[in-house]
XYZ file of C-alpha atoms in Angstrom:
505
model
C -65.263 19.620 -2.538
C -67.064 22.692 -1.327
C -69.369 20.462 0.700
C -66.403 18.844 2.453
C -65.041 22.283 3.324
C -68.364 23.288 4.821
C -68.559 20.066 6.822
C -65.037 20.615 8.199
C -65.820 24.236 9.048
C -69.026 23.290 10.854
C -67.231 20.437 12.666
C -64.477 22.793 13.851
C -67.093 25.281 15.073
C -68.988 22.541 16.951
C -65.764 21.273 18.561
C -64.796 24.787 19.626
C -68.306 25.417 20.964
C -68.230 22.194 22.996
C -64.859 23.125 24.486
C -65.978 26.691 25.235
C -69.061 25.389 27.039
C -67.008 22.785 28.958
C -64.220 25.115 30.035
C -66.419 28.089 30.911
C -68.729 25.881 32.952
C -65.817 24.124 34.682
C -63.978 27.377 35.436
C -67.056 29.159 36.778
C -67.968 26.123 38.930
C -64.491 26.116 40.461
C -64.481 29.858 41.136
C -67.972 29.872 42.664
C -66.964 27.111 45.094
C -63.306 28.055 45.248
C -62.651 27.103 48.878
C -64.038 23.593 48.366
C -62.065 23.297 45.102
C -58.844 24.099 46.990
C -59.703 21.503 49.647
C -60.219 18.862 46.934
C -56.912 19.752 45.281
C -55.229 19.553 48.678
C -56.381 15.919 48.887
C -55.195 15.073 45.387
C -52.434 12.446 45.140
C -50.799 14.455 42.333
C -51.500 18.074 43.163
C -51.477 18.298 46.987
C -48.179 20.164 47.146
C -49.172 22.616 44.418
C -52.805 23.184 45.402
C -52.421 26.916 46.038
C -50.998 27.485 42.540
C -53.098 24.998 40.603
C -56.365 26.199 42.158
C -55.889 29.561 40.418
C -54.050 28.343 37.344
C -56.596 25.765 36.130
C -59.722 27.993 35.962
C -57.599 30.831 34.532
C -56.299 28.566 31.765
C -59.775 27.238 31.063
C -61.155 30.755 30.587
C -58.128 31.805 28.512
C -58.494 28.781 26.216
C -62.213 29.482 25.838
C -61.281 33.014 24.703
C -58.757 31.678 22.157
C -61.391 29.332 20.723
C -63.955 32.114 20.532
C -61.677 34.340 18.407
C -61.135 32.799 14.899
C -57.664 34.321 14.606
C -56.409 32.361 17.647
C -58.552 29.253 17.192
C -55.716 26.960 16.083
C -53.647 27.877 19.170
C -56.752 27.262 21.272
C -57.212 23.773 19.842
C -53.635 22.819 20.701
C -54.150 24.241 24.187
C -57.325 22.125 24.477
C -55.399 19.033 23.436
C -52.621 19.657 25.973
C -54.885 20.511 28.909
C -57.313 17.655 28.276
C -54.400 15.221 27.855
C -53.090 16.381 31.246
C -56.517 15.793 32.817
C -56.657 12.333 31.223
C -53.134 11.401 32.343
C -54.014 12.636 35.832
C -57.050 10.328 36.054
C -55.108 7.365 34.674
C -52.323 7.802 37.266
C -54.884 8.201 40.069
C -56.626 4.970 39.048
C -53.497 2.851 38.498
C -50.570 4.267 40.475
C -51.961 6.321 43.340
C -52.210 4.961 46.888
C -55.805 6.227 47.022
C -58.540 7.696 44.808
C -59.720 11.170 45.902
C -63.068 12.866 45.403
C -64.055 14.290 42.020
C -63.612 17.916 41.003
C -67.137 19.183 41.541
C -69.876 20.407 39.224
C -71.714 18.030 36.912
C -68.510 16.012 36.494
C -68.697 15.078 40.183
C -71.570 12.713 39.329
C -69.296 10.675 37.059
C -67.215 7.763 38.272
C -63.487 8.015 37.638
C -63.655 5.460 34.821
C -66.516 7.324 33.118
C -64.587 10.533 33.613
C -61.603 8.936 31.876
C -63.732 8.008 28.840
C -65.243 11.507 28.847
C -61.768 13.065 28.747
C -60.573 10.695 26.018
C -63.549 11.763 23.901
C -62.538 15.405 24.244
C -58.904 14.542 23.470
C -60.172 12.853 20.299
C -62.273 15.786 19.130
C -59.373 18.168 19.828
C -57.195 16.048 17.518
C -59.978 16.057 14.920
C -60.313 19.835 15.179
C -56.567 20.361 14.715
C -56.473 18.074 11.648
C -59.511 19.750 10.016
C -58.135 23.211 10.802
C -54.776 22.312 9.240
C -56.454 20.980 6.061
C -58.657 24.036 5.778
C -55.709 26.419 5.988
C -53.603 24.289 3.634
C -56.336 24.318 0.983
C -56.651 28.089 1.320
C -52.850 28.556 1.116
C -52.904 30.397 4.443
C -50.580 27.884 6.092
C -46.978 27.826 4.936
C -43.831 26.259 6.330
C -45.659 24.831 9.332
C -45.210 21.401 10.907
C -47.941 18.915 10.084
C -50.347 17.598 12.783
C -48.726 14.168 12.359
C -45.702 15.616 14.195
C -47.172 18.301 16.441
C -50.057 16.255 17.882
C -47.926 13.325 19.221
C -45.357 15.807 20.524
C -48.061 17.809 22.362
C -49.587 14.656 23.860
C -46.240 13.222 25.022
C -45.124 16.554 26.486
C -48.402 16.876 28.421
C -48.142 13.320 29.792
C -44.500 13.860 30.800
C -45.469 17.065 32.617
C -48.156 15.262 34.676
C -45.795 12.379 35.529
C -43.131 14.857 36.686
C -45.766 16.664 38.743
C -46.857 13.387 40.363
C -43.325 12.294 41.282
C -42.293 15.685 42.669
C -45.554 16.073 44.607
C -45.135 12.637 46.217
C -41.589 13.496 47.303
C -42.761 16.784 48.825
C -45.790 15.251 50.550
C -43.887 12.380 52.171
C -40.572 14.053 53.012
C -40.944 17.877 52.733
C -44.575 18.289 53.632
C -45.789 21.918 53.571
C -48.526 21.033 56.119
C -51.035 19.543 53.724
C -52.777 16.433 55.009
C -53.719 13.575 52.748
C -56.999 12.292 54.152
C -57.817 8.682 53.323
C -60.995 7.905 55.251
C -61.036 4.218 54.323
C -57.714 3.506 56.012
C -59.467 1.895 58.988
C -62.841 0.199 59.324
C -64.804 -0.183 62.572
C -65.549 -3.851 63.250
C -66.249 -4.134 67.006
C -67.035 -1.950 70.005
C -67.904 -2.495 73.650
C -68.673 -0.395 76.699
C -66.090 -0.889 79.462
C -68.398 0.924 81.940
C -65.425 2.712 83.552
C -63.044 5.353 82.229
C -60.066 4.166 84.298
C -58.837 1.610 81.770
C -55.670 2.043 79.712
C -53.892 -0.009 77.051
C -51.334 -2.376 78.598
C -50.299 -4.258 75.478
C -51.139 -7.229 73.309
C -50.159 -10.747 72.339
C -51.333 -12.973 69.498
C -55.118 -12.645 69.334
C -55.483 -10.745 72.623
C -55.610 -7.160 73.831
C -54.743 -6.332 77.450
C -56.179 -3.434 79.441
C -54.882 -2.176 82.762
C -56.948 -0.265 85.297
C -55.626 2.628 87.362
C -58.061 1.976 90.234
C -57.271 -1.762 90.463
C -53.646 -1.973 89.303
C -53.227 -5.693 90.027
C -55.996 -6.679 87.605
C -55.622 -7.015 83.844
C -58.559 -7.388 81.472
C -57.885 -9.486 78.346
C -60.164 -9.290 75.289
C -59.971 -11.443 72.161
C -60.190 -9.972 68.665
C -63.829 -11.076 68.254
C -64.750 -9.045 71.385
C -66.825 -12.047 72.511
C -64.521 -13.309 75.241
C -63.240 -11.254 78.162
C -61.183 -12.504 81.064
C -60.039 -10.740 84.220
C -56.565 -11.747 85.303
C -55.309 -10.979 88.811
C -51.567 -10.550 89.196
C -50.128 -12.788 91.909
C -47.732 -10.554 93.839
C -45.918 -13.638 95.149
C -45.176 -12.002 98.488
C -44.047 -8.664 97.005
C -45.524 -5.467 98.328
C -46.509 -2.628 96.048
C -46.890 0.962 97.148
C -49.966 2.681 95.766
C -48.572 5.458 93.579
C -48.354 5.774 89.815
C -48.631 2.033 89.199
C -48.830 0.829 85.617
C -48.750 -2.615 84.019
C -47.310 -3.239 80.549
C -47.766 -6.483 78.601
C -45.349 -7.437 75.854
C -46.257 -10.759 74.244
C -45.855 -13.418 76.997
C -44.410 -11.124 79.662
C -45.876 -8.452 81.915
C -44.236 -5.674 83.930
C -45.785 -4.100 87.007
C -43.974 -0.833 87.707
C -44.047 2.523 89.433
C -41.459 5.165 88.657
C -42.113 7.256 91.766
C -41.020 4.596 94.283
C -39.404 3.147 92.072
C -39.833 -0.572 91.317
C -40.268 -2.902 88.344
C -41.666 -6.417 88.769
C -41.857 -8.935 85.921
C -43.706 -12.171 85.251
C -45.361 -14.382 82.669
C -48.880 -13.995 81.245
C -49.259 -17.778 81.456
C -49.837 -17.642 85.214
C -49.780 -13.872 85.951
C -47.338 -14.442 88.772
C -44.471 -12.078 89.602
C -41.260 -14.051 89.213
C -38.568 -11.380 89.266
C -37.813 -8.029 90.828
C -35.528 -5.795 88.756
C -33.008 -4.310 91.144
C -32.373 -0.628 91.758
C -34.200 0.936 88.835
C -33.954 4.727 88.512
C -36.936 6.942 89.159
C -38.866 7.511 85.967
C -41.870 9.383 84.636
C -42.186 7.089 81.615
C -40.611 3.769 80.685
C -40.795 1.157 77.925
C -39.348 -2.387 78.074
C -36.682 -3.287 75.515
C -36.392 -6.850 76.794
C -37.040 -8.714 80.056
C -34.351 -6.831 81.973
C -33.739 -3.652 79.956
C -35.818 -0.482 79.756
C -35.616 2.893 78.089
C -36.962 5.590 80.396
C -37.465 9.301 80.961
C -36.985 11.153 84.235
C -36.112 14.605 85.575
C -32.412 14.045 86.280
C -31.218 16.574 83.721
C -29.751 20.015 84.399
C -32.162 22.025 86.563
C -34.456 18.958 86.764
C -34.968 18.890 82.997
C -36.399 15.833 81.255
C -33.775 13.365 80.078
C -33.870 9.958 78.414
C -31.784 6.974 79.449
C -31.484 3.200 79.440
C -31.594 0.874 82.439
C -30.394 -2.745 82.525
C -30.710 -5.116 85.485
C -28.645 -7.869 83.879
C -25.167 -8.509 85.314
C -25.553 -5.693 87.808
C -27.541 -2.505 87.569
C -26.496 -0.250 84.708
C -27.983 3.176 84.053
C -26.887 5.181 81.055
C -28.248 8.632 80.256
C -28.518 10.218 76.800
C -28.514 13.954 77.617
C -28.410 15.077 73.986
C -31.635 13.412 72.835
C -34.150 15.871 74.298
C -33.419 19.456 73.247
C -34.418 22.205 75.684
C -36.110 25.291 74.242
C -37.558 27.104 77.253
C -37.506 25.364 80.619
C -36.429 21.764 79.991
C -39.534 20.207 81.546
C -42.714 21.431 79.869
C -41.064 22.194 76.533
C -39.568 18.669 76.341
C -42.673 16.876 77.572
C -43.907 14.135 75.271
C -44.652 10.458 74.686
C -42.051 7.676 74.864
C -42.653 4.617 72.646
C -40.659 1.565 71.620
C -40.785 -0.747 68.586
C -39.447 -4.249 69.244
C -39.308 -5.094 65.562
C -37.379 -1.954 64.664
C -35.435 -1.965 67.949
C -36.021 1.763 68.041
C -37.262 4.170 70.700
C -39.459 7.030 69.500
C -40.190 10.213 71.430
C -43.019 12.469 70.225
C -43.085 15.974 71.688
C -46.398 17.378 72.898
C -45.762 21.026 72.060
C -43.637 21.021 68.897
C -43.433 19.236 65.552
C -40.535 16.964 66.379
C -40.015 13.211 66.629
C -36.864 11.693 68.124
C -35.834 8.237 66.861
C -33.009 6.445 68.711
C -31.646 2.905 68.905
C -32.059 0.693 71.953
C -28.800 2.024 73.434
C -30.075 5.603 73.375
C -28.027 6.647 70.327
C -29.791 9.135 68.066
C -30.862 7.899 64.621
C -32.521 11.086 63.452
C -34.797 13.961 64.436
C -37.951 13.755 62.345
C -40.816 16.182 61.954
C -44.558 15.932 62.188
C -46.208 17.747 59.297
C -47.341 20.852 61.189
C -45.161 23.966 61.305
C -44.823 24.614 65.056
C -41.110 24.024 65.599
C -40.871 25.938 68.902
C -43.079 25.148 71.878
C -45.711 27.838 72.435
C -45.809 27.749 76.219
C -45.394 30.240 79.052
C -43.736 29.059 82.257
C -43.943 30.798 85.647
C -41.184 30.245 88.265
C -42.470 30.247 91.849
C -40.980 29.898 95.368
C -37.540 31.217 94.477
C -37.658 29.399 91.159
C -38.013 25.990 92.824
C -41.502 25.417 91.378
C -42.478 25.708 87.736
C -46.016 25.996 86.421
C -47.718 26.793 83.151
C -48.800 30.442 83.287
C -51.019 30.178 80.173
C -52.715 27.361 78.278
C -50.126 25.738 75.979
C -50.600 25.087 72.268
C -50.854 21.320 72.047
C -49.414 19.916 68.814
C -49.381 16.139 69.301
C -51.825 14.709 71.823
C -51.858 10.889 71.588
C -49.618 8.404 69.827
C -49.043 4.697 69.287
C -46.189 2.818 67.630
C -46.135 -0.672 66.145
C -43.333 -2.033 63.980
C -42.464 0.826 61.598
C -45.764 2.736 61.797
C -46.290 5.681 64.129
C -49.793 7.105 64.601
C -50.118 10.561 66.134
C -53.246 12.482 67.074
C -52.636 16.048 65.932
C -54.312 19.145 67.320
C -53.299 21.543 64.534
C -55.348 21.878 61.301
C -53.382 22.097 58.066
C -54.079 23.833 54.756
C -57.207 23.059 52.716
C -58.987 21.090 55.432
C -62.693 20.748 56.112
C -63.521 22.474 59.454
C -66.293 19.927 60.053
C -63.718 17.170 60.488
C -61.998 19.067 63.289
C -65.326 19.838 64.934
C -66.508 16.239 65.154
C -63.405 14.049 64.966
C -59.838 13.514 66.099
C -57.314 13.603 63.266
C -54.705 10.827 63.136
C -51.495 11.304 61.145
C -49.534 8.205 60.097
C -45.731 8.149 59.736
C -43.236 5.522 58.623
C -40.284 5.773 61.016
C -38.029 3.631 58.842
C -38.448 5.976 55.883
C -38.826 9.110 58.029
C -41.906 9.989 55.993
C -45.511 11.097 56.363
C -47.985 8.590 54.875
C -51.590 9.715 55.299
C -54.233 10.960 57.726
C -57.694 9.800 58.743
C -60.375 10.915 61.240
C -61.684 9.065 64.297
C -65.134 10.482 65.003
C -66.341 11.354 68.479
C -69.097 9.478 70.300
C -71.533 12.043 71.636
C -69.491 14.510 73.665
C -66.709 11.999 74.306
C -63.414 12.523 72.505
C -60.510 10.244 71.753
C -58.670 9.201 74.912
C -55.967 6.785 73.721
C -54.750 4.634 70.816
C -53.130 1.231 70.451
C -51.880 -0.329 67.196
C -51.242 -3.983 66.341
C -50.454 -5.898 63.136
C -54.047 -5.876 61.933
C -56.026 -3.589 64.185
C -56.206 -0.136 65.705
C -57.825 -0.010 69.140
C -59.328 3.245 70.376
C -60.751 4.399 73.698
C -63.398 7.120 73.576
C -64.962 7.837 76.960
C -65.841 4.397 78.365
C -66.086 2.838 74.891
C -63.466 0.513 73.433
C -63.479 0.322 69.637
C -61.571 -1.974 67.310
C -60.813 -0.812 63.771
C -59.468 -3.145 61.123
C -56.560 -1.790 59.100
C -57.272 -1.541 55.387
C -54.839 -2.689 52.715
C -53.065 0.661 52.311
C -51.896 0.596 55.940
C -51.233 -3.146 55.982
C -48.962 -2.771 52.970
C -47.115 0.094 54.627
C -46.550 -1.817 57.865
C -43.566 -4.153 58.020
C -44.683 -7.333 59.755
C -42.172 -9.910 58.471
């Protein structure tokens, strides 16, 4: 009998010693590399939204529990605290492995060398010895009549485990809601979202993305506007297509060609004109009559466009729709773009259109706002990019009796490039968020992904520079992301997490 008591006492002391060593080591490791620990928490699928609190709370709790275990008077409370905290860690790993959209990096220290599955077994072992310690401690105190009117471990242990698991599940669900819909400017980097499969050197930097059709990407060229370069998805076959003007004359201005499946549009908003034809023979077959002047335009169908020009009050930017069917019809939507300072620079941005969603999207350059409207120019909603710059940080100078406006200081660029396909919007951001690695911003362009149907932020990933050349433009299709960096054209394959998010049916 006495031998059993000694064995239980020694076992309890060993368990407490193991936990003290684990928690002290873990806490000190976190505090010594605190900045990196915060960055890792910021990328956690469960704790991103609470990283600033959890980064201090976890090492503090670990040290406090180690103190409770070290003092015999508080040892029983310490063992229950061990059980709860280690159960939370275990539940966290299980959710990450089975229910998270991605698996983040480990937590640092010696545990960083473990895989997530090994880490799960490691945690379960410590959960088990915490249970053993509580049971032995309860028996020891019962035999010494020092424990009276207390609940037995058979009731308190399951309750502690279930409460800890429920807490982690609640944390996961609330964090996901905050990250996707109320983001406090914490990016969720998932580097394996795209995978580079092909690249080629275009030799010239005057190319731009015109569009795509099944199995083909089309590139326009500003210096030779009547030529379109088509490239297949294997990057093995390239073909130069010359647009047959069919007797039409084009003025050399801001000419641009857009390709949408089997149709192309040769247009210039400064003249203005819009010609249309088929990619089967690259011959202009129609001339859309009396289009408005425009600074940006996107085709809705063969005879209807959504556009932006400077016809607003005091030459402010304004969006509108133009239809050449059954007579020219131009309809402006003056309430879509909201003026903050001057109406031109502060409302400058990128106009995009999703045929599948039948939605126009406008991404502002200098503020964290996204406008989503239907094909008739009626507002659906005003969304937000995840940064916090809600008012454009620009300074405008008015010259020549206020007839000329110019930027009087470099503006703070928020959103630089964007591309839209189906329900996914990709935006190159210029503003670092919380808990981010500065090296990423030094050597890469950061792409944020949004779901415009859900009005939610999804994830972020970097596109690394090539030498001194930075990202120039983006183009998204069902399966690929195309990128221009300098004179290089790169094709990235979308990984499963993005494919699942994109609506293609």
